[in-house]
Amino acid sequence: MTTILTVAGRLLPAAALAALLLAAPASAQEFPSTPPAPGEPQPFSLPEVRSFTLDNGLEVTLVPYGALPKVSVSVAIGVGNAAEGDGEAGLADFAADILTEGTASLSAEQIAASAASMGGSVYSGAGLDQTTVGGRALSEFAPDMVRLVADLTMNPAFPEDAFARLQSDALRGAAIARSRPGTLAQAAFRRALYGAHPYATMVLPQPADIQAATLEGARQFYATHYGPQRSHVYVAGLFDPEAVEAAIRESFGAWEADAAPMERP
C-alpha cells in the first residue's frame, strides 16, 4: 500500500515526498553564504530652518521640508503633569484635552469641520513636561491651519459638557489601566524611582483625584501655566514661508498671557 501525505493542500505519494527531501540539501547548498552588498546611500540634505521670536516672547521655527503637499503646525507649551499639585493628578490632561472641544467662536463640530475642509485634523494632549496643540493639513491651507491652531491655543471655551465627558473617559481609562499588569508594574517602578514627585503619580492617577477635578480647576491651570513665553510654534512640511510667517504674527502676536518659562520641580 502506498503511503499518501498532504503537502501544501495536495496529496502526494511517499515516493514523491522522498524525492523532495533528497533535493532539499542541494538547494540549501546553492543559497548564498554572504548577504548582498548594500546599495549606494541616498543623498540627504538638512532643510534650511528659519527661527524667530515674536515681541510677546513666543518662539517660532519654520522647517520647509518634504515632497508631499502636507504641512504640520504645532504649539509646544512648556507645562505638563509635572506642574500638577497635590491632589491634582490629571489636571494637565483635562486642560489640554479640552482645547479642541470649542473656542470662543467655534464649537467642537465646527473645529472638526474646519480642519476636515483643509484635508486634515487637529489634536491636543499633555505629557510630563510639555503640552502640544496642533494640526495637519494640505499645504495650500497652511496659513489657515496656523490661525485655527492659534484659536485653539489662545481662546478655549471650556465647555461644561465636554469636561464631564472627558472626566468620565478618564475614570474609565484609569479603571482599565489598573487591570493591566504592565501598567501596574510601571507605576510601581516610577514610585520607587521618583517617590512623591509627579513623575510617579501620572502613570496611574487615583480615581478620587479624577473625580475631584473641576472645570474651574482646568481653567485655572490653563490661566496659570499657558502663555507665549513658555511656548514654541513649529511648522514643518511644504508651505509658503512668507504666508505662514505672516499668519503666525497675525494670529499669535496678540497672545498676552504672562506665564513665565516653567521651572522644573
CSV table of C-alpha atoms in Angstrom, one decimal:
chain,number,residue,atom,x,y,z
A,1,MET,CA,0.0,0.0,0.0
A,2,THR,CA,1.4,3.4,-1.0
A,3,THR,CA,1.5,6.0,1.8
A,4,ILE,CA,-0.1,9.3,0.9
A,5,LEU,CA,0.9,12.5,2.6
A,6,THR,CA,-0.6,16.0,2.4
A,7,VAL,CA,1.8,18.8,1.3
A,8,ALA,CA,0.5,22.3,0.6
A,9,GLY,CA,-3.0,21.1,0.5
A,10,ARG,CA,-2.3,18.3,-2.1
A,11,LEU,CA,-2.0,14.6,-1.6
A,12,LEU,CA,1.5,13.2,-2.6
A,13,PRO,CA,2.8,9.7,-2.7
A,14,ALA,CA,5.6,8.9,-0.3
A,15,ALA,CA,8.0,8.4,-3.2
A,16,ALA,CA,7.4,12.0,-4.4
A,17,LEU,CA,7.9,13.3,-0.9
A,18,ALA,CA,11.2,11.4,-0.6
A,19,ALA,CA,12.4,13.0,-3.8
A,20,LEU,CA,11.7,16.4,-2.5
A,21,LEU,CA,13.5,15.7,0.7
A,22,LEU,CA,16.6,14.5,-1.2
A,23,ALA,CA,16.6,17.6,-3.3
A,24,ALA,CA,16.4,19.9,-0.3
A,25,PRO,CA,20.2,19.7,0.6
A,26,ALA,CA,21.2,20.6,-2.9
A,27,SER,CA,19.0,23.7,-2.9
A,28,ALA,CA,20.4,24.7,0.6
A,29,GLN,CA,23.9,24.5,-0.7
A,30,GLU,CA,23.1,26.9,-3.5
A,31,PHE,CA,21.8,29.6,-1.1
A,32,PRO,CA,24.3,32.5,-0.8
A,33,SER,CA,26.5,32.3,2.3
A,34,THR,CA,27.0,36.1,2.4
A,35,PRO,CA,24.5,38.9,2.3
A,36,PRO,CA,24.3,41.1,-0.8
A,37,ALA,CA,26.3,44.2,-1.0
A,38,PRO,CA,24.4,47.3,0.3
A,39,GLY,CA,23.1,49.9,-2.1
A,40,GLU,CA,24.5,53.3,-2.6
A,41,PRO,CA,23.5,55.8,0.2
A,42,GLN,CA,20.7,58.2,-0.9
A,43,PRO,CA,21.6,61.9,-0.8
A,44,PHE,CA,20.1,63.8,2.1
A,45,SER,CA,20.3,67.5,2.9
A,46,LEU,CA,19.0,69.0,6.1
A,47,PRO,CA,16.3,71.6,5.4
A,48,GLU,CA,17.0,75.3,5.9
A,49,VAL,CA,15.4,76.2,9.2
A,50,ARG,CA,14.1,79.7,9.9
A,51,SER,CA,13.6,80.7,13.6
A,52,PHE,CA,12.4,84.0,15.1
A,53,THR,CA,10.7,85.3,18.3
A,54,LEU,CA,7.6,87.4,18.5
A,55,ASP,CA,7.5,90.5,20.7
A,56,ASN,CA,5.5,88.6,23.3
A,57,GLY,CA,8.2,86.0,23.7
A,58,LEU,CA,6.7,83.3,21.5
A,59,GLU,CA,9.4,81.3,19.7
A,60,VAL,CA,8.8,80.1,16.2
A,61,THR,CA,10.6,77.6,14.0
A,62,LEU,CA,9.8,77.0,10.3
A,63,VAL,CA,11.0,73.9,8.6
A,64,PRO,CA,10.2,73.7,4.9
A,65,TYR,CA,10.8,70.0,4.0
A,66,GLY,CA,9.4,67.1,2.1
A,67,ALA,CA,7.8,66.4,-1.3
A,68,LEU,CA,4.2,65.7,-0.3
A,69,PRO,CA,1.8,68.7,-0.2
A,70,LYS,CA,1.2,68.4,3.5
A,71,VAL,CA,2.0,70.6,6.5
A,72,SER,CA,2.1,70.2,10.2
A,73,VAL,CA,1.5,73.0,12.7
A,74,SER,CA,2.1,72.5,16.4
A,75,VAL,CA,2.5,74.6,19.5
A,76,ALA,CA,4.7,73.1,22.3
A,77,ILE,CA,3.9,74.6,25.6
A,78,GLY,CA,6.4,74.0,28.5
A,79,VAL,CA,4.0,72.6,31.0
A,80,GLY,CA,2.6,69.2,31.8
A,81,ASN,CA,1.8,66.7,34.6
A,82,ALA,CA,4.9,67.8,36.5
A,83,ALA,CA,3.2,71.1,37.2
A,84,GLU,CA,0.3,69.4,39.0
A,85,GLY,CA,0.0,70.0,42.7
A,86,ASP,CA,-1.2,67.6,45.4
A,87,GLY,CA,-4.5,66.0,44.6
A,88,GLU,CA,-4.4,67.4,41.0
A,89,ALA,CA,-3.2,64.3,39.1
A,90,GLY,CA,-4.6,64.5,35.6
A,91,LEU,CA,-5.5,68.2,35.7
A,92,ALA,CA,-2.9,69.0,33.0
A,93,ASP,CA,-4.6,66.4,30.8
A,94,PHE,CA,-8.0,68.0,31.3
A,95,ALA,CA,-6.7,71.4,30.4
A,96,ALA,CA,-5.0,70.1,27.3
A,97,ASP,CA,-7.7,67.8,26.0
A,98,ILE,CA,-10.5,70.4,26.3
A,99,LEU,CA,-8.7,72.8,23.9
A,100,THR,CA,-10.1,71.0,20.9
A,101,GLU,CA,-13.7,71.0,22.4
A,102,GLY,CA,-14.5,74.5,21.5
A,103,THR,CA,-13.2,78.1,21.3
A,104,ALA,CA,-14.8,81.5,21.9
A,105,SER,CA,-16.0,81.5,18.3
A,106,LEU,CA,-16.1,77.8,17.2
A,107,SER,CA,-17.9,74.7,18.6
A,108,ALA,CA,-16.2,71.3,18.6
A,109,GLU,CA,-18.1,70.3,15.5
A,110,GLN,CA,-17.1,73.5,13.7
A,111,ILE,CA,-13.4,72.9,14.6
A,112,ALA,CA,-13.5,69.4,13.2
A,113,ALA,CA,-15.3,70.5,10.1
A,114,SER,CA,-12.8,73.3,9.5
A,115,ALA,CA,-9.9,71.0,9.9
A,116,ALA,CA,-11.5,68.4,7.6
A,117,SER,CA,-12.1,71.1,4.9
A,118,MET,CA,-8.3,71.6,4.9
A,119,GLY,CA,-7.8,67.9,4.4
A,120,GLY,CA,-6.5,67.4,7.9
A,121,SER,CA,-7.3,67.3,11.6
A,122,VAL,CA,-6.4,68.9,15.0
A,123,TYR,CA,-5.2,67.4,18.2
A,124,SER,CA,-4.1,68.3,21.8
A,125,GLY,CA,-2.6,66.4,24.7
A,126,ALA,CA,-0.3,66.7,27.8
A,127,GLY,CA,2.8,64.9,28.7
A,128,LEU,CA,5.1,65.0,31.7
A,129,ASP,CA,6.7,68.4,30.9
A,130,GLN,CA,5.0,69.5,27.7
A,131,THR,CA,1.6,70.1,26.2
A,132,THR,CA,1.1,70.0,22.5
A,133,VAL,CA,-1.7,71.6,20.4
A,134,GLY,CA,-1.5,71.2,16.7
A,135,GLY,CA,-3.0,70.2,13.4
A,136,ARG,CA,-2.2,68.8,10.0
A,137,ALA,CA,-3.5,70.0,6.6
A,138,LEU,CA,-2.8,70.2,2.9
A,139,SER,CA,-0.1,72.7,2.1
A,140,GLU,CA,-2.3,75.2,0.5
A,141,PHE,CA,-4.2,75.6,3.8
A,142,ALA,CA,-1.0,76.2,5.9
A,143,PRO,CA,-1.9,79.8,6.9
A,144,ASP,CA,-5.5,78.7,7.7
A,145,MET,CA,-4.3,75.9,9.9
A,146,VAL,CA,-2.0,78.3,11.7
A,147,ARG,CA,-5.0,80.5,12.5
A,148,LEU,CA,-7.1,77.5,13.7
A,149,VAL,CA,-4.3,76.2,16.0
A,150,ALA,CA,-3.8,79.7,17.4
A,151,ASP,CA,-7.5,79.9,18.1
A,152,LEU,CA,-7.5,76.6,19.9
A,153,THR,CA,-4.4,77.6,21.9
A,154,MET,CA,-5.4,81.1,22.9
A,155,ASN,CA,-9.2,81.1,23.1
A,156,PRO,CA,-10.5,77.9,24.7
A,157,ALA,CA,-14.2,77.9,25.7
A,158,PHE,CA,-14.0,75.2,28.4
A,159,PRO,CA,-17.5,73.8,27.7
A,160,GLU,CA,-19.1,72.1,30.7
A,161,ASP,CA,-20.5,69.1,28.8
A,162,ALA,CA,-17.1,68.4,27.2
A,163,PHE,CA,-15.4,68.4,30.6
A,164,ALA,CA,-17.9,66.0,32.0
A,165,ARG,CA,-17.3,63.6,29.1
A,166,LEU,CA,-13.5,63.9,29.5
A,167,GLN,CA,-13.8,63.2,33.2
A,168,SER,CA,-15.9,60.1,32.5
A,169,ASP,CA,-13.4,58.9,29.9
A,170,ALA,CA,-10.5,59.5,32.4
A,171,LEU,CA,-12.2,57.4,35.1
A,172,ARG,CA,-12.9,54.6,32.6
A,173,GLY,CA,-9.3,54.7,31.4
A,174,ALA,CA,-7.9,54.6,34.9
A,175,ALA,CA,-10.0,51.5,35.7
A,176,ILE,CA,-8.8,49.8,32.6
A,177,ALA,CA,-5.2,50.7,33.4
A,178,ARG,CA,-5.5,49.1,36.9
A,179,SER,CA,-6.4,45.8,35.2
A,180,ARG,CA,-3.2,45.7,33.2
A,181,PRO,CA,-0.1,44.1,34.9
A,182,GLY,CA,2.3,46.1,32.8
A,183,THR,CA,0.8,49.4,33.8
A,184,LEU,CA,0.8,48.4,37.5
A,185,ALA,CA,4.5,47.4,37.2
A,186,GLN,CA,5.4,50.7,35.5
A,187,ALA,CA,3.6,52.6,38.3
A,188,ALA,CA,5.4,50.7,41.0
A,189,PHE,CA,8.7,51.3,39.2
A,190,ARG,CA,8.1,55.0,39.0
A,191,ARG,CA,7.1,55.2,42.7
A,192,ALA,CA,10.4,53.5,43.6
A,193,LEU,CA,12.3,55.8,41.2
A,194,TYR,CA,10.6,59.2,41.8
A,195,GLY,CA,9.0,58.9,45.2
A,196,ALA,CA,6.4,61.7,45.7
A,197,HIS,CA,7.4,63.5,42.5
A,198,PRO,CA,4.6,64.0,39.9
A,199,TYR,CA,6.5,61.8,37.6
A,200,ALA,CA,5.5,58.9,39.8
A,201,THR,CA,1.8,59.6,40.0
A,202,MET,CA,0.9,60.4,36.5
A,203,VAL,CA,1.0,56.8,35.2
A,204,LEU,CA,-1.8,55.7,37.5
A,205,PRO,CA,-3.8,58.6,38.8
A,206,GLN,CA,-6.2,58.0,41.7
A,207,PRO,CA,-9.9,57.8,40.8
A,208,ALA,CA,-10.5,60.2,43.7
A,209,ASP,CA,-8.2,62.8,42.1
A,210,ILE,CA,-10.0,62.5,38.8
A,211,GLN,CA,-13.4,62.8,40.4
A,212,ALA,CA,-12.2,65.8,42.4
A,213,ALA,CA,-11.1,67.7,39.3
A,214,THR,CA,-13.3,70.6,38.2
A,215,LEU,CA,-13.8,72.6,35.1
A,216,GLU,CA,-12.7,75.7,37.1
A,217,GLY,CA,-9.6,73.9,38.1
A,218,ALA,CA,-8.8,73.1,34.5
A,219,ARG,CA,-9.5,76.7,33.6
A,220,GLN,CA,-7.2,78.0,36.4
A,221,PHE,CA,-4.5,75.6,35.4
A,222,TYR,CA,-4.6,77.0,31.8
A,223,ALA,CA,-4.6,80.6,33.1
A,224,THR,CA,-1.6,79.9,35.3
A,225,HIS,CA,0.6,77.8,33.0
A,226,TYR,CA,-0.2,78.7,29.4
A,227,GLY,CA,1.5,81.6,27.7
A,228,PRO,CA,3.7,82.7,24.9
A,229,GLN,CA,6.9,82.9,27.0
A,230,ARG,CA,6.9,79.2,27.6
A,231,SER,CA,5.6,78.2,24.1
A,232,HIS,CA,7.2,77.4,20.8
A,233,VAL,CA,5.4,77.1,17.4
A,234,TYR,CA,6.7,74.6,14.8
A,235,VAL,CA,5.6,74.5,11.2
A,236,ALA,CA,7.1,71.7,9.0
A,237,GLY,CA,6.3,70.4,5.5
A,238,LEU,CA,5.6,72.1,2.2
A,239,PHE,CA,4.4,75.6,2.7
A,240,ASP,CA,4.9,79.2,1.7
A,241,PRO,CA,7.2,80.6,4.4
A,242,GLU,CA,6.2,84.2,4.0
A,243,ALA,CA,2.5,83.5,4.1
A,244,VAL,CA,2.9,81.2,7.2
A,245,GLU,CA,5.1,83.8,9.0
A,246,ALA,CA,2.5,86.5,8.4
A,247,ALA,CA,-0.3,84.2,9.7
A,248,ILE,CA,1.8,83.4,12.8
A,249,ARG,CA,2.5,87.1,13.5
A,250,GLU,CA,-1.1,88.0,12.9
A,251,SER,CA,-2.6,85.1,15.0
A,252,PHE,CA,-0.2,84.7,17.9
A,253,GLY,CA,1.0,88.2,18.2
A,254,ALA,CA,-1.9,89.2,20.4
A,255,TRP,CA,-1.3,86.4,22.9
A,256,GLU,CA,-0.7,88.4,26.2
A,257,ALA,CA,-0.7,85.6,28.8
A,258,ASP,CA,2.2,86.2,31.1
A,259,ALA,CA,3.1,82.7,32.3
A,260,ALA,CA,6.9,82.7,32.7
A,261,PRO,CA,9.1,79.8,31.5
A,262,MET,CA,8.5,76.8,33.7
A,263,GLU,CA,10.9,75.9,36.4
A,264,ARG,CA,11.3,72.1,36.7
A,265,PRO,CA,10.4,70.7,40.1
